[in-house]
Amino acid sequence: MPQKLNLLFESNPLAAIEWGLDLRVVAWNQAATNTFGYTKEEAIGHNLAELIIPKGLHASMNSLLESLFQQKESTNNFNDNITKTGEIINCQWCNHPLLDNQEQVTGVLSIVQHIPLNPLRDVDGFFLNSLDLLCIISIEGYFQKFNAIWLETLGYTEAELKTSPFIDFVHPEDVPATLAEAEKLANGQDVLNFENRYRAKDGSYVWFSWRVTLSADGKFMYAVARDITAQKRAEAVLQAQAAQLRESEKRYQSLVESKLLETQTFLESVLTDLPVAVFAKDAQNLKFILCNRAGEELLNFKAEDLLGKDDYDLFPLEQAELFNQKDREVLNSGQTLDIPEEIVQSGSGKNLIFHTKKTPILDRAGVAQFLLIICEDITDRKLAEQQLRDQAAILEAFVEHTPVPIALFDKEMRYLVANRCWLVDNNLVGQNIIGRSQYELFPDLPDRWKAGHQRCLAGAAESSEADPFLRADGSLDYVRWQSLPWRDAQGEIGGILMYSEIVTARVKAEEERRNLAAIVSNTSDFIGITSLESKKILYINPAGLELVGLGSLELSRTRDIGDLFAPKERELISQSIGEAMTKGKWQGEVMFQHLVTGEEIAAHANIF
C-alpha cells in the first residue's frame, strides 16, 4: 500500500479493514482494534466472519459477503458484531470493492463505525405503532417506557405506573412465580409465554402473557405483554363446560356400560343357546377362552375342561398341528378362512367331519386379539352323500349292464343317464349326450311322442309294443317303448325314465310268419309238422286235414304221424324221417290212407 494511503488508513478514526476473497483479514488499523478489541497481529490472516460476526449470523453473513464479490460498487449496511470480549455491538459498514487492472474484484476495504443504541430513543416509532403492550423496565424494576395501550388497559396515569415497581401491580398469588421468572432473566434466559395477573386501577385484574429479554448491557428488560383476559375468561367458560361435559360423559358412560352389560348378557344368552358350535381363542397363545353349549356337545368336552387349553392338549398331534397352522394363517392374513371339510377327533375318540369358519377379531389398530371359530358337524351329511354316491354308482352299474336300452331325462328332456344298449340302439355311440336334449338329437321325433312325454311329465305312464317311427332318411323302424315319471326326494316329478327298444326285426319276422301262415293255410297241398321225439302231429293245414279225413286240428294232435299213411308205408315214413334228419331232406312217393273211408291216396312227399 503506498505510504500516503497507508498513513490515511492507519490514522483513520473509524475502523478500517481490508480483507480478501477468502474472507481473511489483510490490513487492520488501530481504530479497528479499539472497536473490536483484537490487535493487528490477532486479526491479520484470520477469517473476518469468525472474528467479529456472531455465530448465529455466519450463514447469512457469508451469503452477503459472497454477493458483495459479484459487484463493483460500494455498499452500506448495518450489522450486529461481536467484540473480543463477547459484547454485541451495532455497526455501520461501508464496503468498497478493490479491483485489479482487469476490473476484477480482488478484495474489499471496509470502513466500520460503531453505532451505540439509545433504546429509549430508537424504539419510539415501534412503541407508537404496536398493538401489544410494550415496555422497557429498568433492572431495578421500574417502568422506563411503555406505550399508550398500558394506560388504556390498566387505567393508570403514566406517573402512577412509573412511580411504583412493577411487582406492586402483580396479583399476590402470582408474585413468587413472577420473581422466579425475573431470576431466570437475570441469568440470561429469556422469558417466553409467562402468564400473570396485573391489578387495574378499578381493582380488577388483567391477565397478561409475557415475552421478556434482557438488554445486551444487562441494564434494561425489554418486554412485550399481551392482554389474554378474554382468553382466560373463555378458558374458564370452556373449563366449566368441559366439567359439565365430563359429568355428562360420566353419566353417558354409565348408561353405555349398563347397556353394554345388557347387550353382553343378551349376546351371551344367544351364544349359549345358539345351535351352532362357537369357540374363541386368544390370538397370542391360541388357548380356548370361549365355548358355547353346542360346542360342548359337538366335541364331547365340558367347557371347564376346554378353556385355558390349546389344541395340543385336546387333539392328536397331527390334527393339532394342522389346526394351529390354519389358526396362524388366519391371524397373519386378517381374513376369514372357510374350511369346507376337516377331520376332528371328539372327546369320545370318534373322528367327526366339520365345516369350519375361522375369523380374526381385530382391535381398532387392525391387530388380531382373538380368533373366532364356528363349526358345523357335517358327518351325517357326508355319510349320506357317500351313500347317495354309492347308490348312484350301483344304479349306474345296473343301468349300464341292463340288457335293455334305458335312459333318464330331466323335465326339459335333457339326458341325465343312458346305458350302452340305448346308445347302440339309437346310433349314439361315441357321442357325449349328457345334458343334451332328446329333441336336439332326434329332431324328427313324431309329435305324438312329444305329447306322450308331456303327459308322462304330468304323471301318466305311457307305453307301446311296436310304435312305427318314420326316420328322416325315409326308413321305417318299429319301437317298443315305455315312459314313466321319476320323482325326487320331495316327491316332485323330476323327469322321465324311458325304456326304448328297436323291434323292427321282430315285427318284420312276425309279419313274415303271418304271411307264411296265410300261405300254408290257403295252399291245396298237404303240409304237416310233427314232433321228432313223440312222433305226435303238431300241425296240419286245412287241405291236409281234408286229405286224410281229420275233422279238425285238435283231433290231429292226438295222432301219430304214422297213422296218416297206409300200414305198408309206415316203416318207410319212419326211415324217411330219419334220413331227413341226417341229410337234411328226403323226398319220394308215399301212400296216405283216408282215416274214414280207408282209401289209399298216392302222393309225392318232401320231408325236411
XYZ file of C-alpha atoms in Angstrom:
608
model
C 0.000 0.000 0.000
C 1.558 3.427 -0.908
C 2.877 5.345 2.082
C 0.280 8.145 1.952
C -2.582 5.707 1.681
C -1.119 3.657 4.484
C -0.889 6.757 6.652
C -4.514 7.614 5.862
C -5.537 4.006 6.601
C -3.730 3.879 9.929
C -4.804 7.323 11.148
C -8.495 6.926 10.171
C -10.657 7.469 13.304
C -13.037 4.800 12.004
C -12.197 1.131 11.926
C -10.596 0.278 8.556
C -10.334 -3.366 7.481
C -9.051 -4.838 4.241
C -9.928 -8.465 3.547
C -9.508 -10.805 0.608
C -11.748 -13.094 -1.358
C -11.108 -15.864 1.163
C -12.522 -13.539 3.901
C -9.136 -13.381 5.605
C -8.003 -10.002 7.042
C -5.209 -8.301 5.050
C -4.986 -4.956 6.902
C -6.323 -3.782 10.312
C -5.929 -0.267 11.765
C -5.842 0.938 15.367
C -9.470 2.101 15.257
C -10.466 -1.482 14.357
C -8.552 -2.623 17.441
C -10.385 -0.016 19.532
C -13.756 -1.101 18.137
C -13.425 -4.875 18.223
C -10.618 -5.442 20.779
C -8.347 -7.529 18.521
C -4.737 -6.309 17.896
C -3.415 -6.140 14.372
C -1.411 -9.317 14.978
C -4.511 -11.151 16.266
C -6.615 -10.083 13.294
C -4.445 -10.255 10.164
C -4.615 -13.634 8.450
C -7.767 -14.737 10.281
C -11.264 -15.195 8.898
C -13.181 -11.956 9.352
C -16.509 -13.689 9.958
C -15.046 -15.880 12.695
C -13.559 -12.808 14.423
C -16.418 -10.318 14.591
C -19.610 -11.950 13.261
C -21.847 -13.721 15.846
C -22.029 -17.455 15.156
C -25.745 -17.348 14.579
C -25.237 -14.914 11.695
C -22.413 -16.755 9.899
C -24.576 -18.357 7.236
C -26.419 -15.168 6.300
C -23.209 -13.089 6.507
C -21.286 -15.496 4.260
C -24.065 -15.225 1.705
C -23.900 -11.413 1.947
C -20.119 -11.362 1.543
C -20.182 -13.704 -1.449
C -22.746 -11.495 -3.169
C -20.510 -8.465 -2.429
C -17.745 -10.005 -4.561
C -20.089 -10.065 -7.542
C -20.484 -6.236 -7.704
C -18.018 -3.361 -8.176
C -19.746 -0.501 -6.330
C -19.659 0.491 -2.663
C -22.386 -0.766 -0.313
C -23.629 0.285 3.129
C -25.333 -1.895 5.726
C -25.881 -2.237 9.482
C -24.776 -5.408 11.240
C -24.632 -6.847 14.733
C -20.988 -7.626 15.501
C -19.222 -9.275 18.408
C -16.120 -7.938 20.133
C -13.224 -9.875 21.546
C -14.901 -9.711 24.966
C -18.155 -11.148 23.554
C -20.164 -7.908 23.597
C -22.702 -7.499 20.810
C -22.402 -4.082 19.151
C -24.226 -2.481 16.256
C -22.026 -1.210 13.407
C -22.478 0.580 10.130
C -20.345 -0.897 7.343
C -19.230 0.909 4.203
C -17.720 -1.669 1.821
C -15.547 -0.730 -1.199
C -14.570 -3.478 -3.713
C -10.824 -3.467 -4.640
C -10.263 -4.032 -8.383
C -7.191 -5.111 -10.374
C -6.215 -3.900 -13.860
C -8.775 -6.253 -15.429
C -11.546 -4.759 -13.281
C -11.801 -7.974 -11.280
C -12.562 -7.834 -7.538
C -9.500 -8.877 -5.535
C -10.679 -7.848 -2.092
C -12.764 -5.416 -0.047
C -11.916 -2.338 2.010
C -14.471 -1.787 4.779
C -14.871 1.337 6.922
C -16.783 0.430 10.090
C -18.452 2.776 12.612
C -19.759 1.599 15.980
C -23.313 2.986 16.443
C -24.269 2.852 20.168
C -28.052 2.317 20.509
C -30.241 4.554 22.647
C -33.127 2.205 23.428
C -35.274 4.950 24.823
C -34.924 6.943 21.620
C -34.856 4.345 18.870
C -37.966 2.395 19.822
C -40.415 5.311 19.840
C -41.815 4.510 16.421
C -42.147 0.867 17.286
C -43.909 1.677 20.561
C -46.368 4.014 18.903
C -47.422 1.521 16.209
C -47.574 -1.737 18.184
C -50.921 -3.304 19.175
C -49.267 -5.212 22.059
C -48.367 -3.772 25.461
C -44.689 -2.840 25.074
C -42.448 -1.613 27.850
C -38.874 -1.119 28.967
C -38.195 -1.825 32.630
C -35.024 -0.955 34.471
C -33.096 -3.667 36.195
C -34.315 -2.108 39.448
C -37.890 -2.985 38.475
C -39.364 0.367 37.398
C -41.128 1.152 34.153
C -38.938 3.393 31.976
C -41.066 3.494 28.870
C -44.384 1.979 27.753
C -46.908 2.574 25.036
C -50.378 4.058 25.446
C -52.114 0.679 25.480
C -50.847 0.181 29.028
C -52.778 3.241 30.177
C -55.905 2.158 28.293
C -55.737 -1.386 29.652
C -54.981 -0.728 33.348
C -56.488 2.780 33.726
C -53.443 4.281 35.451
C -51.694 7.532 34.550
C -48.139 7.466 33.264
C -46.875 8.831 36.570
C -48.743 6.171 38.572
C -47.110 3.416 36.561
C -43.610 4.871 36.740
C -43.540 5.676 40.445
C -44.115 2.112 41.691
C -42.085 -1.041 40.965
C -43.840 -3.356 38.520
C -44.071 -6.111 41.151
C -46.540 -3.940 43.130
C -49.074 -4.352 40.331
C -48.804 -8.153 40.252
C -51.551 -10.283 41.852
C -50.249 -11.535 45.236
C -50.749 -15.151 44.183
C -48.568 -14.589 41.096
C -45.687 -12.728 42.813
C -43.498 -15.805 43.588
C -43.719 -17.121 40.030
C -43.052 -13.627 38.613
C -39.930 -13.187 40.746
C -38.739 -16.657 39.697
C -39.036 -15.646 36.024
C -37.099 -12.413 36.768
C -34.354 -14.548 38.304
C -34.175 -16.647 35.133
C -33.956 -13.471 33.077
C -31.048 -12.211 35.180
C -29.265 -15.493 34.433
C -29.543 -14.888 30.684
C -32.687 -16.949 29.985
C -35.457 -15.175 28.085
C -38.995 -15.278 29.413
C -41.459 -16.807 26.958
C -45.241 -17.057 27.333
C -45.233 -16.462 31.067
C -48.685 -15.595 32.413
C -49.634 -13.490 35.455
C -52.260 -11.020 36.605
C -51.899 -7.224 36.921
C -54.149 -5.105 39.124
C -56.039 -2.401 37.249
C -56.888 0.949 38.812
C -60.515 -0.137 39.370
C -59.322 -3.119 41.439
C -59.959 -5.751 38.788
C -57.195 -7.929 37.441
C -55.990 -8.263 33.869
C -54.276 -11.396 32.591
C -51.029 -10.828 30.656
C -48.861 -13.209 28.637
C -45.216 -12.064 28.647
C -42.166 -12.287 26.433
C -39.120 -10.620 28.026
C -35.448 -10.341 27.092
C -32.544 -8.613 28.802
C -30.597 -5.840 27.059
C -27.009 -6.527 25.995
C -25.636 -4.382 28.823
C -27.954 -6.012 31.359
C -29.495 -2.689 32.438
C -32.951 -2.997 30.903
C -35.686 -5.546 30.353
C -37.480 -5.363 27.003
C -40.965 -6.754 27.455
C -43.981 -7.485 25.284
C -47.239 -8.236 27.099
C -50.497 -9.384 25.562
C -53.873 -8.981 27.221
C -55.288 -12.509 27.459
C -58.103 -11.720 29.886
C -60.804 -12.545 27.337
C -58.958 -15.731 26.510
C -58.764 -16.652 30.190
C -62.457 -15.952 30.643
C -63.177 -18.097 27.606
C -60.947 -20.782 29.080
C -62.887 -20.579 32.329
C -66.131 -20.947 30.419
C -64.642 -23.818 28.474
C -63.404 -25.428 31.675
C -66.876 -25.140 33.162
C -68.365 -26.541 30.003
C -65.699 -29.252 29.986
C -66.602 -30.119 33.573
C -70.244 -30.317 32.570
C -69.258 -32.381 29.552
C -67.186 -34.711 31.718
C -70.145 -35.125 34.020
C -72.393 -35.780 31.031
C -69.826 -38.199 29.654
C -69.674 -39.893 33.027
C -73.451 -40.303 33.066
C -73.387 -41.373 29.410
C -70.550 -43.810 30.087
C -72.530 -45.252 32.963
C -75.548 -45.602 30.680
C -73.405 -47.113 27.928
C -71.809 -49.544 30.360
C -75.267 -50.515 31.573
C -76.454 -51.027 28.003
C -73.250 -52.880 27.169
C -73.815 -55.140 30.145
C -77.373 -55.777 28.970
C -76.136 -56.398 25.438
C -73.356 -58.653 26.688
C -75.842 -60.624 28.782
C -78.150 -60.896 25.781
C -75.326 -61.966 23.456
C -74.056 -64.495 25.978
C -77.576 -65.899 26.227
C -77.880 -66.065 22.429
C -74.406 -67.543 22.115
C -75.111 -70.139 24.775
C -78.326 -71.294 23.105
C -77.076 -70.960 19.534
C -77.441 -74.357 17.804
C -74.092 -73.836 16.066
C -70.819 -74.631 17.846
C -68.873 -71.433 18.625
C -65.352 -71.235 20.078
C -62.887 -68.399 20.661
C -59.131 -68.460 21.224
C -56.637 -65.906 22.470
C -54.659 -64.649 19.472
C -51.358 -64.782 21.343
C -51.263 -68.308 22.748
C -54.221 -69.876 20.868
C -55.743 -71.153 24.088
C -59.524 -71.579 24.231
C -61.311 -68.744 26.041
C -64.913 -69.448 24.979
C -67.067 -72.465 24.195
C -70.868 -72.473 23.957
C -73.208 -75.338 24.798
C -73.354 -76.578 21.214
C -69.552 -76.628 21.194
C -69.503 -78.786 24.315
C -71.932 -81.240 22.745
C -70.065 -81.261 19.452
C -66.625 -82.029 20.892
C -67.942 -84.036 23.843
C -65.930 -81.801 26.200
C -67.136 -79.760 29.145
C -66.331 -76.049 28.800
C -64.279 -76.105 32.007
C -62.179 -78.934 30.543
C -61.640 -76.949 27.345
C -60.977 -73.372 28.488
C -57.353 -72.429 29.055
C -56.090 -75.280 26.896
C -54.771 -75.335 23.349
C -55.171 -77.829 20.512
C -52.129 -79.839 21.602
C -53.826 -80.515 24.955
C -57.010 -81.813 23.327
C -56.383 -83.410 19.938
C -53.951 -85.875 18.325
C -50.644 -84.274 17.330
C -51.279 -84.434 13.586
C -54.671 -82.735 13.943
C -53.334 -80.165 16.428
C -50.503 -79.223 14.039
C -52.999 -78.690 11.221
C -55.388 -76.638 13.404
C -52.508 -74.489 14.665
C -51.258 -73.861 11.122
C -54.714 -72.740 9.964
C -55.156 -70.517 13.037
C -51.866 -68.710 12.391
C -52.731 -68.334 8.710
C -55.968 -66.537 9.644
C -54.345 -64.301 12.265
C -51.490 -63.307 9.941
C -53.729 -62.565 6.964
C -56.511 -60.850 8.888
C -59.001 -62.645 6.632
C -61.736 -65.196 7.319
C -60.846 -68.754 6.317
C -63.599 -71.137 5.177
C -62.639 -74.804 5.607
C -65.299 -76.946 3.855
C -64.146 -80.185 5.485
C -61.755 -81.098 8.294
C -61.406 -84.163 10.474
C -61.701 -83.515 14.228
C -61.440 -86.102 16.986
C -64.105 -85.601 19.661
C -63.671 -86.252 23.364
C -65.090 -89.737 22.846
C -62.270 -90.536 20.413
C -64.573 -90.577 17.398
C -63.440 -88.745 14.273
C -66.023 -86.258 13.010
C -66.200 -84.152 9.867
C -66.620 -80.388 10.431
C -67.351 -77.443 8.170
C -65.348 -74.694 9.904
C -65.012 -70.921 9.573
C -62.186 -69.088 11.340
C -62.346 -65.291 11.679
C -59.806 -62.904 13.300
C -61.235 -60.348 15.753
C -59.198 -57.152 15.290
C -58.775 -54.106 17.518
C -59.000 -50.526 16.240
C -55.365 -50.671 15.157
C -56.091 -53.706 12.996
C -54.202 -56.114 15.280
C -55.793 -59.516 15.884
C -56.786 -60.027 19.526
C -58.960 -63.121 19.275
C -59.792 -65.947 16.894
C -63.485 -66.798 16.426
C -64.235 -70.365 15.296
C -67.657 -71.564 14.123
C -68.083 -75.286 13.464
C -70.854 -77.338 11.883
C -70.905 -81.121 12.226
C -71.424 -82.438 8.701
C -70.521 -86.045 9.485
C -74.044 -87.388 8.889
C -74.413 -85.313 5.755
C -71.101 -86.542 4.351
C -72.073 -90.141 5.144
C -75.434 -89.583 3.454
C -73.660 -88.064 0.465
C -71.371 -91.088 0.317
C -74.380 -93.384 0.497
C -76.001 -91.433 -2.308
C -72.817 -91.736 -4.342
C -72.723 -95.466 -3.637
C -76.364 -95.818 -4.605
C -75.770 -93.740 -7.700
C -72.824 -95.959 -8.617
C -74.956 -99.069 -8.096
C -77.757 -97.555 -10.151
C -75.309 -96.546 -12.850
C -73.844 -100.048 -12.926
C -77.336 -101.542 -13.009
C -78.429 -99.266 -15.828
C -75.215 -99.779 -17.766
C -75.351 -103.558 -17.575
C -79.090 -103.964 -18.022
C -79.510 -105.774 -21.376
C -82.306 -103.424 -22.448
C -81.972 -99.783 -23.591
C -82.650 -97.358 -20.696
C -82.307 -93.563 -20.445
C -83.122 -90.973 -17.780
C -84.265 -87.455 -18.722
C -84.979 -84.255 -16.782
C -88.083 -82.106 -17.218
C -86.617 -80.471 -20.332
C -85.939 -83.892 -21.849
C -82.205 -83.479 -21.397
C -80.185 -86.652 -20.913
C -79.138 -87.487 -17.364
C -78.192 -91.151 -17.860
C -78.158 -93.542 -20.823
C -76.732 -97.063 -20.948
C -74.760 -98.580 -23.780
C -77.720 -100.521 -25.145
C -79.529 -97.226 -25.586
C -76.536 -95.674 -27.344
C -76.201 -98.649 -29.682
C -79.916 -98.834 -30.492
C -80.081 -95.099 -31.185
C -76.762 -94.803 -33.088
C -75.300 -92.530 -30.380
C -72.106 -94.461 -29.556
C -69.120 -92.112 -29.292
C -71.219 -89.009 -28.616
C -71.386 -87.104 -25.325
C -75.138 -86.802 -24.911
C -75.383 -85.958 -21.191
C -77.124 -82.605 -20.832
C -78.259 -82.562 -24.452
C -81.913 -82.577 -25.442
C -83.578 -85.643 -26.920
C -85.312 -83.302 -29.363
C -81.970 -81.833 -30.449
C -80.508 -85.267 -31.129
C -83.679 -86.532 -32.805
C -85.401 -83.558 -34.430
C -87.666 -85.920 -36.426
C -89.408 -87.419 -33.375
C -93.181 -87.633 -34.022
C -95.350 -85.033 -32.327
C -97.377 -87.845 -30.732
C -94.251 -88.982 -28.899
C -93.555 -85.446 -27.674
C -97.161 -85.187 -26.482
C -96.701 -88.503 -24.675
C -93.595 -87.131 -22.953
C -95.605 -84.187 -21.636
C -98.335 -86.497 -20.341
C -95.670 -88.541 -18.630
C -94.164 -85.398 -17.040
C -97.674 -84.680 -15.758
C -97.717 -88.075 -14.022
C -99.016 -90.539 -16.639
C -97.329 -93.793 -17.691
C -97.047 -94.336 -21.445
C -96.076 -97.452 -23.435
C -96.227 -99.084 -26.867
C -95.250 -102.567 -28.082
C -94.451 -101.656 -31.683
C -94.750 -97.981 -32.488
C -93.876 -97.154 -36.132
C -91.203 -94.446 -36.468
C -90.506 -92.959 -39.905
C -86.983 -91.611 -39.910
C -85.761 -88.550 -41.793
C -83.984 -90.777 -44.351
C -87.293 -92.451 -45.199
C -86.604 -95.710 -43.387
C -89.272 -97.173 -41.130
C -88.488 -98.603 -37.709
C -90.712 -100.117 -35.063
C -90.061 -99.101 -31.460
C -91.184 -100.800 -28.321
C -91.103 -98.236 -25.505
C -92.316 -97.365 -22.046
C -92.081 -93.984 -20.276
C -92.521 -93.482 -16.526
C -92.181 -90.304 -14.451
C -89.422 -90.357 -11.814
C -89.719 -88.361 -8.595
C -87.172 -86.563 -6.404
C -86.778 -86.791 -2.628
C -89.640 -84.322 -2.154
C -91.959 -86.422 -4.286
C -91.911 -83.944 -7.161
C -91.648 -85.216 -10.738
C -88.069 -84.681 -11.861
C -88.242 -86.125 -15.365
C -88.831 -89.320 -17.329
C -87.370 -92.828 -17.136
C -87.638 -94.292 -20.622
C -87.208 -97.809 -21.944
C -86.952 -97.899 -25.719
C -86.099 -100.846 -27.958
C -85.935 -101.074 -31.744
C -88.119 -104.112 -32.579
C -88.195 -103.686 -36.342
C -86.635 -107.125 -36.917
C -89.125 -108.809 -34.623
C -92.079 -107.013 -36.191
C -90.903 -107.992 -39.655
C -90.402 -111.594 -38.516
C -93.912 -111.644 -37.096
C -95.226 -110.234 -40.323
C -93.367 -112.861 -42.341
C -94.717 -115.581 -40.043
C -98.246 -114.334 -40.545
C -97.717 -114.205 -44.298
C -96.308 -117.746 -44.265
C -99.207 -118.965 -42.134
C -101.643 -117.463 -44.610
C -99.900 -119.244 -47.486
C -99.819 -122.548 -45.590
C -103.459 -122.241 -44.654
C -104.594 -121.496 -48.183
C -102.471 -123.997 -50.162
C -104.106 -127.176 -51.620
C -101.072 -129.311 -50.724
C -100.671 -131.351 -47.549
C -98.433 -129.579 -45.059
C -97.808 -131.025 -41.653
C -95.432 -130.670 -38.699
C -94.601 -133.484 -36.280
C -92.535 -133.917 -33.137
C -89.327 -135.890 -33.634
C -89.425 -137.326 -30.141
C -93.055 -138.305 -29.748
C -93.936 -138.505 -33.423
C -97.159 -136.695 -32.478
C -98.731 -134.374 -35.025
C -98.250 -130.707 -34.133
C -99.887 -129.061 -37.105
C -101.728 -129.979 -40.366
C -103.062 -127.364 -42.729
C -106.753 -127.434 -43.768
C -106.016 -129.118 -47.131
C -104.098 -131.869 -45.311
C -106.889 -132.420 -42.786
C -109.343 -132.875 -45.634
C -106.955 -135.199 -47.492
C -106.675 -137.708 -44.619
C -110.200 -137.270 -43.259
C -109.444 -135.464 -39.970
C -112.237 -133.161 -38.889
C -110.065 -130.631 -37.004
C -106.528 -129.718 -35.988
C -107.319 -130.666 -32.378
C -108.160 -134.220 -33.465
C -104.953 -134.456 -35.463
C -102.842 -133.693 -32.408
C -103.971 -136.928 -30.810
C -102.482 -138.965 -33.627
C -99.019 -140.153 -34.519
C -97.762 -139.111 -37.933
C -97.646 -142.744 -38.991
C -101.446 -143.075 -38.573
C -101.923 -140.928 -41.696
C -100.213 -143.428 -44.008
C -101.104 -146.872 -45.296
C -99.800 -149.594 -42.949
C -97.304 -150.818 -45.517
C -95.900 -147.266 -45.758
C -95.374 -146.617 -42.074
C -91.911 -148.207 -41.867
C -90.902 -146.218 -44.958
C -92.122 -142.978 -43.393
C -90.127 -143.660 -40.211
C -86.965 -144.311 -42.261
C -87.631 -141.235 -44.407
C -87.841 -139.003 -41.342
C -84.549 -140.445 -40.057
C -82.860 -139.816 -43.422
C -84.214 -136.236 -43.490
C -82.706 -135.671 -40.050
C -79.364 -136.992 -41.281
C -79.199 -135.457 -44.712
C -81.489 -132.502 -44.161
C -84.117 -133.587 -46.672
C -85.957 -136.621 -48.085
C -88.352 -136.811 -50.997
C -90.232 -139.647 -52.648
C -93.560 -141.345 -53.317
C -95.798 -142.176 -50.327
C -99.283 -143.580 -49.814
C -101.718 -141.729 -47.480
C -104.766 -143.557 -46.121
C -108.075 -141.750 -45.550
C -108.953 -142.330 -41.901
C -112.680 -142.501 -42.531
C -113.025 -144.344 -45.876
C -109.720 -146.245 -45.737
C -108.978 -145.145 -49.282
C -105.264 -145.033 -50.148
C -104.056 -141.832 -51.751
C -100.735 -141.698 -53.649
C -98.647 -138.528 -53.189
C -95.142 -137.115 -53.750
C -93.696 -136.083 -50.340
C -90.885 -133.729 -49.225
C -89.685 -134.241 -45.665
C -87.213 -131.796 -44.064
